[in-house]
CSV table of C-alpha atoms in Angstrom, one decimal:
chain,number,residue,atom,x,y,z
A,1,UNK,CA,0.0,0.0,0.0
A,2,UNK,CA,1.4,3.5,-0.9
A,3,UNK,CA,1.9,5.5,2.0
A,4,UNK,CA,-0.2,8.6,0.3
A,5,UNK,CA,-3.4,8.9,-1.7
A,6,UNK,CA,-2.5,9.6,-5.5
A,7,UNK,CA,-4.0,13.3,-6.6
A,8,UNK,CA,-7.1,11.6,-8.3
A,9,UNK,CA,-7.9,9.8,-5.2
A,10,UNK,CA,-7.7,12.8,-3.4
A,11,UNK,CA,-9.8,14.6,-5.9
A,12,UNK,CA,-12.5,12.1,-5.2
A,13,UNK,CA,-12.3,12.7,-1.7
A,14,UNK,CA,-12.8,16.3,-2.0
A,15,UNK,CA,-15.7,16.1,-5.0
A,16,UNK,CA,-17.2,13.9,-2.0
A,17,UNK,CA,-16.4,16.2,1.0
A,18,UNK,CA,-18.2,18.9,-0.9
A,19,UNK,CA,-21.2,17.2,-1.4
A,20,UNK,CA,-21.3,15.8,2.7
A,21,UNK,CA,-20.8,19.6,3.7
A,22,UNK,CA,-23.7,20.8,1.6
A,23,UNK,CA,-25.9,18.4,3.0
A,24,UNK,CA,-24.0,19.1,7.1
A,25,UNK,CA,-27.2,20.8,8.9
A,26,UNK,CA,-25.9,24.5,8.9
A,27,UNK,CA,-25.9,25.3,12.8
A,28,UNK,CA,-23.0,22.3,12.7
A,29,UNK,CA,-21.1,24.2,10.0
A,30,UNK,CA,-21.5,27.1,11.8
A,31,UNK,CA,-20.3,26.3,15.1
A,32,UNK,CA,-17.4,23.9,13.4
A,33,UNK,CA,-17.1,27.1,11.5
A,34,UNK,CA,-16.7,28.9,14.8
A,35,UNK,CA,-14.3,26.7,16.2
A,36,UNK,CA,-12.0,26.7,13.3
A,37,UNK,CA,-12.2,30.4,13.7
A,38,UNK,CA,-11.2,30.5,16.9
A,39,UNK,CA,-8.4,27.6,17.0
A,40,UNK,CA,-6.0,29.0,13.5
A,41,UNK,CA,-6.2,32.4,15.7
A,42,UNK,CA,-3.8,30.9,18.2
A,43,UNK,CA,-1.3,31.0,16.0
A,44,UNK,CA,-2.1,34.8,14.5
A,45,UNK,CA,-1.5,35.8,17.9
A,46,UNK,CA,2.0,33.8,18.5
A,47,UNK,CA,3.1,35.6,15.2
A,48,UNK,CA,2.2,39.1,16.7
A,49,UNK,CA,3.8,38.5,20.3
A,50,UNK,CA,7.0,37.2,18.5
A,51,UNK,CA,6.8,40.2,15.9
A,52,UNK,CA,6.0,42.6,18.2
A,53,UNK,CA,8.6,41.6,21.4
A,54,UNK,CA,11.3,41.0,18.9
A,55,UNK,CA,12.1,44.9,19.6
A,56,UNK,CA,15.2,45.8,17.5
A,57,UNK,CA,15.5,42.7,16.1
A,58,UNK,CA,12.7,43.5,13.8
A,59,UNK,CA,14.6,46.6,12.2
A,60,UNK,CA,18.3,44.8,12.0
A,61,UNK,CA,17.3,41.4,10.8
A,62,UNK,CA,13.5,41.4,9.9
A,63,UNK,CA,13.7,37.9,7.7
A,64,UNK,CA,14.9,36.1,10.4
A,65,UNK,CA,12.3,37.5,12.7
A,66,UNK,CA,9.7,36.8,9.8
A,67,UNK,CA,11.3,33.1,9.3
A,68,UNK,CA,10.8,32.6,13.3
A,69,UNK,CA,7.1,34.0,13.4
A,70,UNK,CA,6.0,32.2,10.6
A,71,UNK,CA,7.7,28.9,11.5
A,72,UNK,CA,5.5,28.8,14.2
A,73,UNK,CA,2.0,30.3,12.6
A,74,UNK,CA,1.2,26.6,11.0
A,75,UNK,CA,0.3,25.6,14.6
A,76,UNK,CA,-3.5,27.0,14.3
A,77,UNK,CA,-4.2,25.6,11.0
A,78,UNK,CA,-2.9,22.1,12.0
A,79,UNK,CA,-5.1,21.6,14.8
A,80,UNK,CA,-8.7,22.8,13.3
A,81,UNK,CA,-7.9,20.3,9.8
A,82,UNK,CA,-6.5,17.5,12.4
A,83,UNK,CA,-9.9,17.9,14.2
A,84,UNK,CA,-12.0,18.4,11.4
A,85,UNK,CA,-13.8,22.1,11.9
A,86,UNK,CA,-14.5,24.1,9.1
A,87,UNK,CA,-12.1,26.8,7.2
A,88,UNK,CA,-13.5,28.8,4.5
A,89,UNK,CA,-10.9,29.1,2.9
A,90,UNK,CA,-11.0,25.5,2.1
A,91,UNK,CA,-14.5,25.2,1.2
A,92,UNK,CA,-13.1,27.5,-1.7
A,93,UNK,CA,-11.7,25.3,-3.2
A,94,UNK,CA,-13.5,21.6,-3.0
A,95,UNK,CA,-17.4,23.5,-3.0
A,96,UNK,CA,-16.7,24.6,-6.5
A,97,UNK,CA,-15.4,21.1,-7.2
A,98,UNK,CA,-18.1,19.3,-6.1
A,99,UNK,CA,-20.5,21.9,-7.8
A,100,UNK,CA,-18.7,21.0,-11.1
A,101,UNK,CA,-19.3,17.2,-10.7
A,102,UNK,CA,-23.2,18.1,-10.2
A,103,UNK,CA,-22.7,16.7,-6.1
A,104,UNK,CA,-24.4,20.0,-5.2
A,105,UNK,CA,-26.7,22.2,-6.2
A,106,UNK,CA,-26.0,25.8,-7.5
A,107,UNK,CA,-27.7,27.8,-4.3
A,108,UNK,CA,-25.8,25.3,-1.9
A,109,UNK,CA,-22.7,27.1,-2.3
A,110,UNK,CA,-22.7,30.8,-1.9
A,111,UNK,CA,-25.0,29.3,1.1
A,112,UNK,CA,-22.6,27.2,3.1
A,113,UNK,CA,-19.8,29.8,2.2
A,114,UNK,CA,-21.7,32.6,3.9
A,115,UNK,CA,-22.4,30.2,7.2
A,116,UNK,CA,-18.8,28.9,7.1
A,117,UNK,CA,-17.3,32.8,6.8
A,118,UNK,CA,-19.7,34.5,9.7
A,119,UNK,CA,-18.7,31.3,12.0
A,120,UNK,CA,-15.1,31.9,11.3
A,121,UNK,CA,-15.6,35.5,11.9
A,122,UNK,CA,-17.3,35.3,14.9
A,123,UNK,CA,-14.7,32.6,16.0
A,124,UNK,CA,-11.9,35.0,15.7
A,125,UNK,CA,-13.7,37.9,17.1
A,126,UNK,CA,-14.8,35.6,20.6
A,127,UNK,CA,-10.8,34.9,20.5
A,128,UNK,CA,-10.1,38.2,20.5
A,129,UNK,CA,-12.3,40.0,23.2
A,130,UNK,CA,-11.8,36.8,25.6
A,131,UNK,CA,-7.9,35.6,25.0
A,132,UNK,CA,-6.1,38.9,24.0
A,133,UNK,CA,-8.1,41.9,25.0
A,134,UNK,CA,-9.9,40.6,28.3
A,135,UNK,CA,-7.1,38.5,29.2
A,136,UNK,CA,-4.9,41.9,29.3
A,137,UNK,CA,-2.0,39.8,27.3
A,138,UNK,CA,-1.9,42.8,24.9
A,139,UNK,CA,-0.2,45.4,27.7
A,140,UNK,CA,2.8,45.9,26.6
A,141,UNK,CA,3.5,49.0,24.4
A,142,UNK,CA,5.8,47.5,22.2
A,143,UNK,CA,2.8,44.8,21.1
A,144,UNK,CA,0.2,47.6,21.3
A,145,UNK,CA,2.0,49.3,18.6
A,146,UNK,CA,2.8,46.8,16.8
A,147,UNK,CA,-0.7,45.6,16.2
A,148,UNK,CA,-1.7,49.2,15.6
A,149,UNK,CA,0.9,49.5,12.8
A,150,UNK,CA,-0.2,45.7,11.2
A,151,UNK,CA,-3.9,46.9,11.7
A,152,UNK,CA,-3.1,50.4,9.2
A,153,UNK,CA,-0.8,48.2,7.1
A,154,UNK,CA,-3.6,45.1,6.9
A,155,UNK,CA,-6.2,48.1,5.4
A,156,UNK,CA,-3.6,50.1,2.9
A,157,UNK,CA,-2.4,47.9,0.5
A,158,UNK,CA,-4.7,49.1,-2.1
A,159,UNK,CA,-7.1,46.1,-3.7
A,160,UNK,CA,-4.9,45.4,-6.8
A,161,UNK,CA,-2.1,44.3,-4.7
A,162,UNK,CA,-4.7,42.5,-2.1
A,163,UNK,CA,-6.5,40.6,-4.1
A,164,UNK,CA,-3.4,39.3,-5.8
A,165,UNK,CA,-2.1,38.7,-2.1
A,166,UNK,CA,-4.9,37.1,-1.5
A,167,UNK,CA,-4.5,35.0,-4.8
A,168,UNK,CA,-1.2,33.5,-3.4
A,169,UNK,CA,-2.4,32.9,0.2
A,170,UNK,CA,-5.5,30.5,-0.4
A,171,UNK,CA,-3.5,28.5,-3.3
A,172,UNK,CA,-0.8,27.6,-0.6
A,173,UNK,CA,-3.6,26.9,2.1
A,174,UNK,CA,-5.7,24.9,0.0
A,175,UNK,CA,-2.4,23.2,-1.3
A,176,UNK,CA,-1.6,22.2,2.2
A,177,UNK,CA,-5.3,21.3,3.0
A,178,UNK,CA,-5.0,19.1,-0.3
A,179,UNK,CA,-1.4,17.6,0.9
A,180,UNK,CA,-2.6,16.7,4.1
A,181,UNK,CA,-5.9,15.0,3.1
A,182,UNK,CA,-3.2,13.1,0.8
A,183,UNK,CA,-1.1,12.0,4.0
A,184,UNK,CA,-2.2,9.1,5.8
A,185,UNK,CA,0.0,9.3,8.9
A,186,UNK,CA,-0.3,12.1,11.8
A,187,UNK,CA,3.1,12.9,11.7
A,188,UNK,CA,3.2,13.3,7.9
A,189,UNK,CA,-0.5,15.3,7.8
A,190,UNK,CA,1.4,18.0,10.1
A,191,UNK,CA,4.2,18.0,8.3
A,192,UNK,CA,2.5,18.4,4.9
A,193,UNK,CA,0.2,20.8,6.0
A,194,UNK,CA,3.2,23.2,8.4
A,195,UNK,CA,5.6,23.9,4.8
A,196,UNK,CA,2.7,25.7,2.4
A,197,UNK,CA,1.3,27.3,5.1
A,198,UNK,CA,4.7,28.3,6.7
A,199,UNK,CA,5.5,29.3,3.0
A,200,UNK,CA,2.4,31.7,2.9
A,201,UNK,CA,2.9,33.8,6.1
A,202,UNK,CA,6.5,34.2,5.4
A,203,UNK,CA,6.0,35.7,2.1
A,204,UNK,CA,3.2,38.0,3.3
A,205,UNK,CA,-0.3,36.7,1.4
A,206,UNK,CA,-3.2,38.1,2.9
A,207,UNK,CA,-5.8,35.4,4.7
A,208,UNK,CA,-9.1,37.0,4.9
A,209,UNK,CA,-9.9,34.9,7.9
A,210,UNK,CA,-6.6,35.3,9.7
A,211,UNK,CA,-7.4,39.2,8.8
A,212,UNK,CA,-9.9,38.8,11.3
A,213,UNK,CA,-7.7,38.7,13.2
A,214,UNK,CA,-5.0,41.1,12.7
A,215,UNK,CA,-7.2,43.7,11.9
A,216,UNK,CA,-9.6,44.4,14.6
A,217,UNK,CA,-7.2,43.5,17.1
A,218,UNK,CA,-5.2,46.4,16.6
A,219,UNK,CA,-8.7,48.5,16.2
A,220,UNK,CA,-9.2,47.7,19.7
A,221,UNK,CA,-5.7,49.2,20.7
A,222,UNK,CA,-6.4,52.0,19.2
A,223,UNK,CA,-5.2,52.0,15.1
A,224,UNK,CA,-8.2,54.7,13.9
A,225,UNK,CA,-9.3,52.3,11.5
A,226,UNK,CA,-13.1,52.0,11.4
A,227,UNK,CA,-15.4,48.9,10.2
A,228,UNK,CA,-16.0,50.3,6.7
A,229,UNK,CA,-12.6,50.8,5.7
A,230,UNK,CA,-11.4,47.2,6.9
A,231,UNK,CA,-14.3,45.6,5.2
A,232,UNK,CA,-14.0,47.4,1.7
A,233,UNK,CA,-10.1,47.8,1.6
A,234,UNK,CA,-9.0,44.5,3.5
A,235,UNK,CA,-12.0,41.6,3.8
A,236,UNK,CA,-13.7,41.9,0.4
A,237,UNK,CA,-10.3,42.2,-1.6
A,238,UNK,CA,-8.6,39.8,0.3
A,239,UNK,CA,-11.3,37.2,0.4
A,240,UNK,CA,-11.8,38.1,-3.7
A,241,UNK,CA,-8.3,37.0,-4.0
A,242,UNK,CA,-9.4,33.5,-1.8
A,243,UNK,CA,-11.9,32.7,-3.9
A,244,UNK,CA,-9.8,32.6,-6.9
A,245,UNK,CA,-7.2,31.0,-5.2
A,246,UNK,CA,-8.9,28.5,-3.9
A,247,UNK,CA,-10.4,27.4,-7.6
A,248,UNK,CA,-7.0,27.7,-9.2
A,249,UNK,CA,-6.6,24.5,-7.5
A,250,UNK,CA,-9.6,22.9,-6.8
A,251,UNK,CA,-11.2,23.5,-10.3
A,252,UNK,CA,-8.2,22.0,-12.4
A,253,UNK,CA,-7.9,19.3,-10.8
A,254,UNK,CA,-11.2,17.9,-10.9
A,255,UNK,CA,-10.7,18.2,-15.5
A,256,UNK,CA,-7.2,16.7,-14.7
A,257,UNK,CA,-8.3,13.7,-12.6
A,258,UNK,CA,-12.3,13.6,-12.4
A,259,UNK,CA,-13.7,15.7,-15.5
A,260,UNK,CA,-17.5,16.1,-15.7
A,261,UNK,CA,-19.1,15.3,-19.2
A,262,UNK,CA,-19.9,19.0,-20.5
A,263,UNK,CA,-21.3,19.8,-24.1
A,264,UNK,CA,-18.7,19.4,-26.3
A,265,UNK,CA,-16.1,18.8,-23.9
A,266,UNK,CA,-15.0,15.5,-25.6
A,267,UNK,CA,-14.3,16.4,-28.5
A,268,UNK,CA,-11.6,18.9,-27.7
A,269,UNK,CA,-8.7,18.8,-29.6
A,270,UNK,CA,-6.1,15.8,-27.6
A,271,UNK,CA,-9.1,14.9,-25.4
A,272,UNK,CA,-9.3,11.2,-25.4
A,273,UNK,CA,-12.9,9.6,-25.9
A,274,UNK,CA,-14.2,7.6,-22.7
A,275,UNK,CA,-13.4,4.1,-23.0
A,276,UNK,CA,-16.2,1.7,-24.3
A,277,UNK,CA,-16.0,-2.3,-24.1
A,278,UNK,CA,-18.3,-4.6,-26.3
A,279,UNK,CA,-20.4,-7.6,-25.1
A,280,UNK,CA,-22.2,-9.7,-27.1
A,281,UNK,CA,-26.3,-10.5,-27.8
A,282,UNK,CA,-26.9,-14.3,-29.2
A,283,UNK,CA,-30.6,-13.2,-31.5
A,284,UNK,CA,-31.9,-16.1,-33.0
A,285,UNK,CA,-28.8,-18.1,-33.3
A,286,UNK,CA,-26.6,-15.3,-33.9
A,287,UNK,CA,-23.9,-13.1,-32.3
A,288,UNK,CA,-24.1,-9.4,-32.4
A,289,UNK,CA,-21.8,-7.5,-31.2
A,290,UNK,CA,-23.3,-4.2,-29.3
A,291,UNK,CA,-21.4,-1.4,-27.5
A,292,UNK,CA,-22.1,-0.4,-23.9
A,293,UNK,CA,-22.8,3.3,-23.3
A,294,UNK,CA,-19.8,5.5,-22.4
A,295,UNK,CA,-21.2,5.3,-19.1
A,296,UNK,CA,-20.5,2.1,-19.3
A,297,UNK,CA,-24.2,1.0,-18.4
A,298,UNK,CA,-26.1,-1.8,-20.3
A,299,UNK,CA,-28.0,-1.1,-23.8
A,300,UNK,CA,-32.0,-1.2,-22.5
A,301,UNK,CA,-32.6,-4.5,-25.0
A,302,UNK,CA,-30.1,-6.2,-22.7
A,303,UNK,CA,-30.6,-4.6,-19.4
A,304,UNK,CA,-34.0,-6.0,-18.2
């Protein structure tokens, strides 16, 4: 037995995943949802206490204190996919799958996308008030500032440059979510999943849902940034950018590995025909041979 699943096994898996999360009763995505919100933030916040407490460090050798930080930021993600909660960042990518492979219907994604985003936000926003503000482990100045100054950043990029951050961000999470559903050991899920999503907070993507976090957390210590300019210059761009990343994966390799019969797909220039096989019909002391559907079903004469 191999010790991982082959990519068209694990496209399967996903077409299927899609179709069991549309029909998940929605208060159980949402508070999965919730959860997954809540757990990735824990390692948001490690990333801001190791940016922020780095103090000159950060000026004279800012790679190194970026390498260190994002080392350790995989630590969120890995426990809310090892315990099965709900990203939406992930759902962008295997709900459009399953929606090409007809598992779902049309209205059942925007649907569960909208319950899986407002759990993850209101995951992330329970994190914040109860484990960093009410907790008081945001007192010193040095991390006060610093999440001020990530807050300002997080909402100035400009959406041209934010959606495209966004664009790399979700194709490295959803490559990691796809990696580790590939894995079949713990030890190698974590490890698959830590390197793309390591690879995405060093290089400075923006993740709409680990936004949540950044964001509003420095709001609360004071940034001047108001609601309306976070959600029109940071979460709509940024989750633009998810959404595209996220099918840039998902979408391709359901044609490469699992590809839907569309009007005039087949006959595309290189695209092979699906394979037929012949059985025979004995008529009146004959043999006839007759071709089974490309489906591979029984012609009606010989399936009753």
């Amino acid at each position: 037995m191999s010790d991982a699943l082959t990519p068209a096994e694990v496209t399967t898996y996903f077409v299927k995943i899609g179709a069991t999360k549309a029909a998940q009763p929605y208060y159980i995505s949402f508070f999965k949802a919730w959860m997954a919100g809540w757990m990735l933030v824990f390692g948001a916040m490690l990333v801001q206490i190791i940016q922020g407490g780095s103090g000159t460090l950060r000026t004279d050798y800012p790679a190194l204190i970026s390498l260190v930080s994002a080392f350790f930021f995989p630590i969120g993600l890995i426990m809310l996919v090892l315990t099965g909660q709900e990203l939406v960042t992930a759902h962008l990518m295997f709900m459009p799958m399953a929606l090409i492979r007809r598992r779902i219907k049309f209205w059942e994604l925007p649907f569960n996308w909208l319950i899986v985003f407002f759990g993850n936000l209101a995951g992330v926003l329970c994190y914040i008030a109860f484990m960093a503000h009410f907790s008081e482990l945001y007192t010193a100045e040095p991390l006060i500032k610093y999440s001020r100054a990530v807050s300002v950043s997080k909402t100035g990029e400009g959406w041209g440059p934010c959606v495209l951050r966004g664009i790399g961000c979700n194709f490295l999470v959803c490559t990691a979510v796809w990696l580790g559903a590939g894995a079949r050991e713990t030890s190698s899920k974590i490890l698959a999943i830590h390197l793309p999503a390591f690879l995405f907070v060093f290089l400075g993507f923006e993740h709409v849902v680990v936004n949540m976090y950044y964001v509003p957390m420095g709001m609360i210590n004071g940034s001047g940034v108001t609601a309306g300019h976070y959600i029109a210059q940071s979460m709509i761009p940024s989750l633009i950018g998810n959404i595209i990343g996220g099918c840039l994966l998902g979408i391709p390799m359901v044609f490469f590995h699992d590809a839907p019969t569309l009007p005039l797909f087949d006959k595309l220039p290189g695209r092979r025909m699906r394979s037929t096989s012949v059985i025979v019909e004995r008529t009146s002391g004959e043999i006839t041979p007759v071709r089974t559907s490309s489906d591979g079903k029984l012609p009606k004469s010989l399936a009753s």
